[in-house]
GROMACS .gro file of C-alpha atoms in nm:
model
  355
    1MET     CA    1   2.362   1.854  -0.921
    2THR     CA    2   2.321   1.560  -0.688
    3ALA     CA    3   2.425   1.633  -0.332
    4TYR     CA    4   2.635   1.350  -0.188
    5VAL     CA    5   2.819   1.326   0.140
    6ALA     CA    6   3.120   1.104   0.186
    7ARG     CA    7   3.087   0.798   0.405
    8GLY     CA    8   3.216   0.860   0.753
    9HIS     CA    9   3.086   1.218   0.752
   10PRO     CA   10   2.898   1.304   1.072
   11GLY     CA   11   2.585   1.386   0.871
   12VAL     CA   12   2.584   1.041   0.713
   13ASP     CA   13   2.646   0.870   1.048
   14ALA     CA   14   2.355   1.060   1.201
   15GLY     CA   15   2.134   0.969   0.907
   16ASN     CA   16   2.225   0.602   0.941
   17GLU     CA   17   2.144   0.612   1.312
   18ARG     CA   18   1.802   0.765   1.242
   19ARG     CA   19   1.728   0.500   0.981
   20ASN     CA   20   1.832   0.228   1.225
   21VAL     CA   21   1.580   0.369   1.472
   22SER     CA   22   1.318   0.364   1.197
   23ASP     CA   23   1.393  -0.004   1.131
   24VAL     CA   24   1.350  -0.086   1.500
   25VAL     CA   25   1.019   0.100   1.507
   26GLY     CA   26   0.907  -0.096   1.202
   27VAL     CA   27   0.983  -0.426   1.369
   28MET     CA   28   0.789  -0.314   1.677
   29VAL     CA   29   0.487  -0.199   1.474
   30LEU     CA   30   0.467  -0.517   1.266
   31GLY     CA   31   0.519  -0.723   1.582
   32ALA     CA   32   0.235  -0.536   1.750
   33CYS     CA   33   0.005  -0.602   1.452
   34ALA     CA   34   0.080  -0.975   1.472
   35THR     CA   35   0.045  -0.980   1.851
   36TRP     CA   36  -0.290  -0.801   1.846
   37ALA     CA   37  -0.421  -1.045   1.586
   38LEU     CA   38  -0.323  -1.332   1.817
   39VAL     CA   39  -0.483  -1.160   2.118
   40THR     CA   40  -0.813  -1.090   1.943
   41GLY     CA   41  -0.807  -1.436   1.791
   42ALA     CA   42  -0.764  -1.600   2.130
   43LEU     CA   43  -1.022  -1.386   2.313
   44CYS     CA   44  -1.284  -1.391   2.037
   45GLU     CA   45  -1.223  -1.740   1.901
   46GLY     CA   46  -1.105  -1.594   1.573
   47ARG     CA   47  -0.871  -1.719   1.303
   48PRO     CA   48  -0.564  -1.492   1.294
   49GLU     CA   49  -0.373  -1.697   1.035
   50GLY     CA   50  -0.464  -1.463   0.748
   51VAL     CA   51  -0.342  -1.156   0.934
   52LEU     CA   52  -0.022  -1.330   1.038
   53LEU     CA   53   0.043  -1.435   0.679
   54ALA     CA   54  -0.007  -1.078   0.559
   55VAL     CA   55   0.232  -0.939   0.823
   56LEU     CA   56   0.488  -1.205   0.736
   57ALA     CA   57   0.452  -1.130   0.365
   58VAL     CA   58   0.510  -0.757   0.418
   59ALA     CA   59   0.807  -0.816   0.647
   60ALA     CA   60   0.966  -1.071   0.414
   61GLY     CA   61   0.910  -0.849   0.112
   62TYR     CA   62   1.056  -0.549   0.291
   63ALA     CA   63   1.368  -0.740   0.397
   64CYS     CA   64   1.421  -0.878   0.047
   65GLY     CA   65   1.365  -0.533  -0.102
   66ARG     CA   66   1.623  -0.379   0.129
   67ILE     CA   67   1.882  -0.640   0.029
   68ALA     CA   68   1.806  -0.630  -0.342
   69GLY     CA   69   1.789  -0.250  -0.343
   70ALA     CA   70   2.131  -0.229  -0.178
   71LEU     CA   71   2.296  -0.470  -0.421
   72LEU     CA   72   2.109  -0.388  -0.742
   73PRO     CA   73   1.932  -0.050  -0.710
   74VAL     CA   74   1.840  -0.046  -1.081
   75ALA     CA   75   1.809  -0.411  -1.178
   76ALA     CA   76   1.606  -0.519  -0.873
   77PRO     CA   77   1.307  -0.284  -0.920
   78GLY     CA   78   1.325  -0.333  -1.297
   79ALA     CA   79   1.300  -0.708  -1.254
   80GLY     CA   80   1.022  -0.656  -1.000
   81ALA     CA   81   0.823  -0.453  -1.253
   82LEU     CA   82   0.853  -0.729  -1.512
   83ALA     CA   83   0.759  -0.992  -1.255
   84GLY     CA   84   0.453  -0.797  -1.143
   85ALA     CA   85   0.321  -0.755  -1.495
   86ALA     CA   86   0.389  -1.121  -1.568
   87VAL     CA   87   0.207  -1.237  -1.256
   88VAL     CA   88  -0.107  -1.047  -1.354
   89VAL     CA   89  -0.104  -1.192  -1.705
   90ILE     CA   90  -0.001  -1.549  -1.618
   91VAL     CA   91  -0.184  -1.612  -1.290
   92PRO     CA   92  -0.560  -1.589  -1.355
   93GLY     CA   93  -0.640  -1.660  -0.990
   94LEU     CA   94  -0.485  -1.327  -0.889
   95THR     CA   95  -0.803  -1.137  -0.965
   96ALA     CA   96  -1.086  -1.142  -0.715
   97GLY     CA   97  -1.356  -1.162  -0.981
   98PRO     CA   98  -1.565  -1.213  -1.161
   99ARG     CA   99  -1.792  -1.219  -0.857
  100PHE     CA  100  -1.802  -0.841  -0.816
  101ASP     CA  101  -1.679  -0.701  -1.143
  102PRO     CA  102  -1.764  -0.332  -1.094
  103PRO     CA  103  -1.563  -0.154  -0.982
  104LEU     CA  104  -1.294  -0.324  -0.773
  105GLY     CA  105  -1.393  -0.685  -0.723
  106HIS     CA  106  -1.233  -0.806  -1.044
  107VAL     CA  107  -0.956  -0.551  -1.063
  108GLY     CA  108  -0.863  -0.484  -0.701
  109ALA     CA  109  -0.566  -0.717  -0.685
  110THR     CA  110  -0.482  -0.659  -1.051
  111ALA     CA  111  -0.479  -0.282  -0.999
  112ALA     CA  112  -0.260  -0.314  -0.689
  113VAL     CA  113  -0.001  -0.543  -0.850
  114LEU     CA  114   0.018  -0.337  -1.170
  115THR     CA  115   0.047  -0.016  -0.965
  116LEU     CA  116   0.339  -0.164  -0.772
  117ALA     CA  117   0.497  -0.276  -1.100
  118GLU     CA  118   0.452   0.074  -1.239
  119GLY     CA  119   0.617   0.224  -0.932
  120ALA     CA  120   0.907  -0.022  -0.951
  121ALA     CA  121   0.970   0.055  -1.319
  122CYS     CA  122   0.967   0.430  -1.255
  123CYS     CA  123   1.199   0.391  -0.954
  124ALA     CA  124   1.442   0.189  -1.165
  125ALA     CA  125   1.432   0.453  -1.437
  126TRP     CA  126   1.517   0.730  -1.191
  127ALA     CA  127   1.803   0.526  -1.047
  128ALA     CA  128   1.954   0.440  -1.387
  129SER     CA  129   2.255   0.644  -1.498
  130ALA     CA  130   2.279   0.537  -1.864
  131PRO     CA  131   2.036   0.738  -2.083
  132ALA     CA  132   1.953   0.433  -2.297
  133LEU     CA  133   1.875   0.222  -1.991
  134ARG     CA  134   1.663   0.497  -1.840
  135LEU     CA  135   1.469   0.530  -2.164
  136GLY     CA  136   1.413   0.154  -2.176
  137LEU     CA  137   1.282   0.149  -1.820
  138ARG     CA  138   1.045   0.436  -1.894
  139VAL     CA  139   0.917   0.242  -2.193
  140LEU     CA  140   0.864  -0.049  -1.953
  141ALA     CA  141   0.661   0.180  -1.726
  142VAL     CA  142   0.441   0.283  -2.017
  143ALA     CA  143   0.406  -0.083  -2.115
  144VAL     CA  144   0.281  -0.170  -1.765
  145ALA     CA  145   0.011   0.094  -1.795
  146GLY     CA  146  -0.070  -0.044  -2.139
  147THR     CA  147  -0.108  -0.390  -1.987
  148ALA     CA  148  -0.368  -0.250  -1.750
  149ALA     CA  149  -0.558  -0.107  -2.047
  150VAL     CA  150  -0.540  -0.435  -2.239
  151LEU     CA  151  -0.675  -0.625  -1.939
  152GLY     CA  152  -0.965  -0.383  -1.921
  153SER     CA  153  -0.888  -0.272  -1.566
  154GLU     CA  154  -0.999   0.090  -1.541
  155SER     CA  155  -0.882   0.122  -1.182
  156ALA     CA  156  -0.539  -0.013  -1.277
  157VAL     CA  157  -0.514   0.235  -1.565
  158VAL     CA  158  -0.603   0.525  -1.335
  159CYS     CA  159  -0.357   0.413  -1.066
  160CYS     CA  160  -0.073   0.347  -1.312
  161ALA     CA  161  -0.128   0.680  -1.487
  162GLY     CA  162  -0.131   0.856  -1.150
  163VAL     CA  163   0.197   0.694  -1.045
  164LEU     CA  164   0.357   0.777  -1.381
  165LEU     CA  165   0.254   1.143  -1.357
  166ALA     CA  166   0.364   1.163  -0.993
  167SER     CA  167   0.700   1.014  -1.088
  168LEU     CA  168   0.752   1.272  -1.362
  169ALA     CA  169   0.659   1.551  -1.121
  170ALA     CA  170   0.893   1.408  -0.855
  171GLY     CA  171   1.191   1.501  -1.070
  172ARG     CA  172   1.112   1.868  -1.012
  173LEU     CA  173   1.081   1.848  -0.634
  174ARG     CA  174   1.378   1.903  -0.409
  175HIS     CA  175   1.206   1.848  -0.075
  176ARG     CA  176   1.046   1.513  -0.016
  177GLY     CA  177   0.863   1.592   0.307
  178ALA     CA  178   0.586   1.797   0.148
  179GLY     CA  179   0.554   1.548  -0.136
  180LEU     CA  180   0.514   1.250   0.096
  181ALA     CA  181   0.264   1.441   0.310
  182GLY     CA  182   0.055   1.520   0.003
  183LEU     CA  183   0.064   1.158  -0.113
  184ALA     CA  184  -0.040   1.038   0.233
  185LEU     CA  185  -0.353   1.252   0.212
  186VAL     CA  186  -0.487   1.046  -0.079
  187PRO     CA  187  -0.563   0.722   0.111
  188VAL     CA  188  -0.668   0.925   0.415
  189LEU     CA  189  -0.930   1.108   0.207
  190VAL     CA  190  -1.046   0.782   0.047
  191ALA     CA  191  -1.080   0.624   0.391
  192GLY     CA  192  -1.267   0.927   0.527
  193VAL     CA  193  -1.515   0.936   0.241
  194SER     CA  194  -1.568   0.559   0.264
  195TRP     CA  195  -1.634   0.581   0.638
  196ALA     CA  196  -1.873   0.872   0.586
  197LEU     CA  197  -2.060   0.675   0.319
  198ALA     CA  198  -2.094   0.373   0.546
  199ALA     CA  199  -2.209   0.595   0.835
  200HIS     CA  200  -2.473   0.775   0.622
  201ALA     CA  201  -2.283   1.100   0.680
  202LEU     CA  202  -2.255   1.205   0.313
  203PRO     CA  203  -2.511   1.429   0.142
  204GLY     CA  204  -2.771   1.244  -0.062
  205GLY     CA  205  -2.638   1.323  -0.411
  206PRO     CA  206  -2.273   1.219  -0.361
  207ALA     CA  207  -2.381   0.923  -0.148
  208ARG     CA  208  -2.605   0.789  -0.426
  209VAL     CA  209  -2.333   0.829  -0.689
  210LEU     CA  210  -2.073   0.650  -0.477
  211ALA     CA  211  -2.316   0.378  -0.374
  212ASP     CA  212  -2.405   0.311  -0.737
  213TRP     CA  213  -2.037   0.295  -0.835
  214LEU     CA  214  -1.937   0.072  -0.545
  215THR     CA  215  -2.259  -0.137  -0.569
  216ALA     CA  216  -2.520  -0.170  -0.296
  217HIS     CA  217  -2.377  -0.504  -0.192
  218ARG     CA  218  -2.037  -0.359  -0.107
  219THR     CA  219  -2.178  -0.062   0.083
  220GLY     CA  220  -2.403  -0.303   0.272
  221LEU     CA  221  -2.097  -0.502   0.379
  222TRP     CA  222  -1.928  -0.181   0.493
  223ARG     CA  223  -2.229  -0.083   0.701
  224ASP     CA  224  -2.233  -0.425   0.862
  225ALA     CA  225  -1.865  -0.383   0.945
  226LEU     CA  226  -1.925  -0.038   1.091
  227ARG     CA  227  -2.207  -0.173   1.306
  228LEU     CA  228  -1.983  -0.452   1.435
  229ALA     CA  229  -1.707  -0.202   1.512
  230HIS     CA  230  -1.959   0.010   1.706
  231HIS     CA  231  -2.073  -0.288   1.914
  232HIS     CA  232  -1.723  -0.431   1.963
  233PRO     CA  233  -1.499  -0.122   1.958
  234VAL     CA  234  -1.192  -0.267   2.132
  235LEU     CA  235  -1.148  -0.630   2.030
  236GLY     CA  236  -1.380  -0.657   1.732
  237VAL     CA  237  -1.551  -0.987   1.660
  238GLY     CA  238  -1.224  -1.171   1.599
  239PRO     CA  239  -1.006  -1.222   1.289
  240GLY     CA  240  -1.179  -1.413   1.013
  241ARG     CA  241  -1.526  -1.395   1.172
  242PHE     CA  242  -1.686  -1.108   0.980
  243ALA     CA  243  -1.903  -1.337   0.767
  244GLU     CA  244  -2.054  -1.496   1.079
  245PHE     CA  245  -2.201  -1.162   1.192
  246SER     CA  246  -2.284  -0.991   0.859
  247PRO     CA  247  -2.643  -1.020   0.733
  248THR     CA  248  -2.534  -0.887   0.393
  249ALA     CA  249  -2.270  -1.157   0.360
  250ALA     CA  250  -2.523  -1.422   0.462
  251ARG     CA  251  -2.759  -1.314   0.183
  252SER     CA  252  -2.488  -1.325  -0.083
  253PRO     CA  253  -2.512  -1.607  -0.340
  254GLN     CA  254  -2.134  -1.635  -0.326
  255PRO     CA  255  -1.934  -1.714  -0.009
  256GLU     CA  256  -1.830  -1.388   0.161
  257GLY     CA  257  -1.544  -1.375   0.408
  258THR     CA  258  -1.457  -1.005   0.415
  259PRO     CA  259  -1.628  -0.666   0.376
  260HIS     CA  260  -1.408  -0.597   0.071
  261SER     CA  261  -1.209  -0.326   0.247
  262ALA     CA  262  -0.897  -0.352   0.458
  263LEU     CA  263  -1.015  -0.061   0.671
  264PHE     CA  264  -1.359  -0.200   0.750
  265GLN     CA  265  -1.231  -0.553   0.793
  266GLN     CA  266  -0.979  -0.434   1.049
  267ALA     CA  267  -1.241  -0.227   1.232
  268ALA     CA  268  -1.494  -0.511   1.245
  269GLU     CA  269  -1.259  -0.797   1.327
  270GLN     CA  270  -0.990  -0.630   1.542
  271GLY     CA  271  -1.160  -0.318   1.670
  272LEU     CA  272  -1.031   0.037   1.670
  273VAL     CA  273  -0.702  -0.083   1.817
  274GLY     CA  274  -0.648  -0.283   1.499
  275VAL     CA  275  -0.726   0.025   1.288
  276VAL     CA  276  -0.473   0.230   1.487
  277LEU     CA  277  -0.207  -0.038   1.439
  278GLN     CA  278  -0.279  -0.051   1.067
  279ALA     CA  279  -0.242   0.328   1.048
  280ALA     CA  280   0.080   0.306   1.250
  281ALA     CA  281   0.224   0.062   0.994
  282CYS     CA  282   0.144   0.310   0.714
  283LEU     CA  283   0.301   0.596   0.910
  284TRP     CA  284   0.612   0.389   0.968
  285VAL     CA  285   0.650   0.327   0.594
  286GLY     CA  286   0.609   0.699   0.527
  287HIS     CA  287   0.871   0.786   0.788
  288ALA     CA  288   1.111   0.526   0.648
  289LEU     CA  289   1.071   0.676   0.301
  290TRP     CA  290   1.135   1.025   0.438
  291ARG     CA  291   1.457   0.907   0.604
  292SER     CA  292   1.567   0.700   0.305
  293ALA     CA  293   1.912   0.752   0.154
  294ARG     CA  294   1.769   0.700  -0.195
  295PRO     CA  295   1.723   1.004  -0.422
  296THR     CA  296   1.406   1.204  -0.376
  297PRO     CA  297   1.244   1.109  -0.712
  298VAL     CA  298   1.284   0.740  -0.624
  299VAL     CA  299   1.132   0.792  -0.281
  300LEU     CA  300   0.836   0.997  -0.405
  301THR     CA  301   0.765   0.752  -0.687
  302ALA     CA  302   0.755   0.462  -0.442
  303GLY     CA  303   0.538   0.671  -0.210
  304ALA     CA  304   0.292   0.743  -0.492
  305ALA     CA  305   0.261   0.373  -0.578
  306LEU     CA  306   0.213   0.271  -0.215
  307ALA     CA  307  -0.045   0.548  -0.159
  308ALA     CA  308  -0.239   0.427  -0.463
  309VAL     CA  309  -0.230   0.067  -0.338
  310ALA     CA  310  -0.348   0.180   0.006
  311SER     CA  311  -0.642   0.359  -0.157
  312VAL     CA  312  -0.732   0.049  -0.357
  313ALA     CA  313  -0.712  -0.159  -0.038
  314VAL     CA  314  -0.962   0.072   0.133
  315LEU     CA  315  -1.212   0.019  -0.149
  316GLY     CA  316  -1.143  -0.344  -0.233
  317ASP     CA  317  -0.997  -0.677  -0.135
  318ALA     CA  318  -0.642  -0.620  -0.261
  319LEU     CA  319  -0.462  -0.704   0.064
  320SER     CA  320  -0.627  -1.046   0.070
  321PHE     CA  321  -0.374  -1.149  -0.197
  322THR     CA  322  -0.026  -1.241  -0.082
  323ALA     CA  323   0.124  -1.108  -0.405
  324VAL     CA  324   0.009  -0.758  -0.314
  325SER     CA  325   0.149  -0.771   0.041
  326VAL     CA  326   0.483  -0.908  -0.079
  327GLY     CA  327   0.500  -0.656  -0.364
  328ALA     CA  328   0.430  -0.361  -0.136
  329GLY     CA  329   0.702  -0.477   0.101
  330LEU     CA  330   0.948  -0.523  -0.185
  331LEU     CA  331   0.888  -0.174  -0.323
  332ALA     CA  332   0.908  -0.009   0.020
  333GLY     CA  333   1.227  -0.201   0.098
  334ALA     CA  334   1.394  -0.112  -0.232
  335ALA     CA  335   1.303   0.256  -0.187
  336THR     CA  336   1.454   0.266   0.164
  337ALA     CA  337   1.766   0.057   0.090
  338ARG     CA  338   2.120   0.191   0.122
  339PRO     CA  339   2.294   0.111  -0.209
  340LEU     CA  340   2.651  -0.012  -0.170
  341ALA     CA  341   2.759   0.219  -0.453
  342GLU     CA  342   2.667   0.586  -0.479
  343GLU     CA  343   2.383   0.658  -0.719
  344THR     CA  344   2.460   0.889  -1.009
  345GLY     CA  345   2.143   0.859  -1.211
  346VAL     CA  346   1.932   1.125  -1.038
  347THR     CA  347   1.985   1.498  -1.027
  348GLY     CA  348   1.819   1.769  -0.828
  349THR     CA  349   1.783   1.572  -0.505
  350THR     CA  350   1.852   1.641  -0.141
  351TRP     CA  351   1.943   1.418   0.148
  352PRO     CA  352   1.668   1.316   0.389
  353GLY     CA  353   1.616   1.553   0.673
  354THR     CA  354   1.689   1.859   0.459
  355GLY     CA  355   1.337   1.871   0.315
   0.00000   0.00000   0.00000
């Protein structure tokens, strides 16, 4: 049975205060990311506009998600799922390909948007109280995964299937802390393996398999980025200047502006400080989800989708698309909103702070 506490109860007031603190921390972290981009841009003659646009997109999406999630906790994510699937189908420029079709050039942004749509549909299903509506939203979630299969995006299929399975498992978990910690390990492991591959720290067999899957061109870009981060550990070479210093990018027949990885781009262009700030933004989202007043299955489903998108962003160019940044902010905002009416559609949940 769902555990609810009446408004005005000391436990609810304390929870609201903690979430207010989390909001303030979020503003500070995003402000620091924007400020550091301006600093490195000014000192290294870089172009911070892309970073500023991404920060603005996340912040705007998060604010809109908080408002929509408070007013329409079921309809808002449901509409977001439909919009995400429609954007992938209708807007051909969303995909990064066909320049680097295998494995994530063509499907990086597609996989990210469809994963966010999958997470939104599953969140809406968990928040719905009417059985027929919940069933319809679950059918929508399956349809989103089917869209990924129709588009031929293997990465999107894997990510959507992972989010769907995680969402089903979330209904059996009472404590969100362990679940969120486990989900956070996924992008951390992907980042660690990617860094080890670029640094020639993996054994020969696994390194060859990963290099073949990711293509030699992409791993070459990553190694260039790692070399730049080693030579410019604090400031990097400046936002938007990776292509000027990358021999691999210079040899490419197509114009190359990034190393096709949010992690390596941040390390090369904004130094290790930029990487720390990027990690701090991810930690803030995780903390906000942990403190969210939404039911645990909703929170864990959103966390699974965001973890999958973060993993895709480590391996590809997903965050170079505004639709992905806005969508991630919308989903995070909806999953951390405080609905004006009590939710009755989810059972077996606990309030944040108890798990």
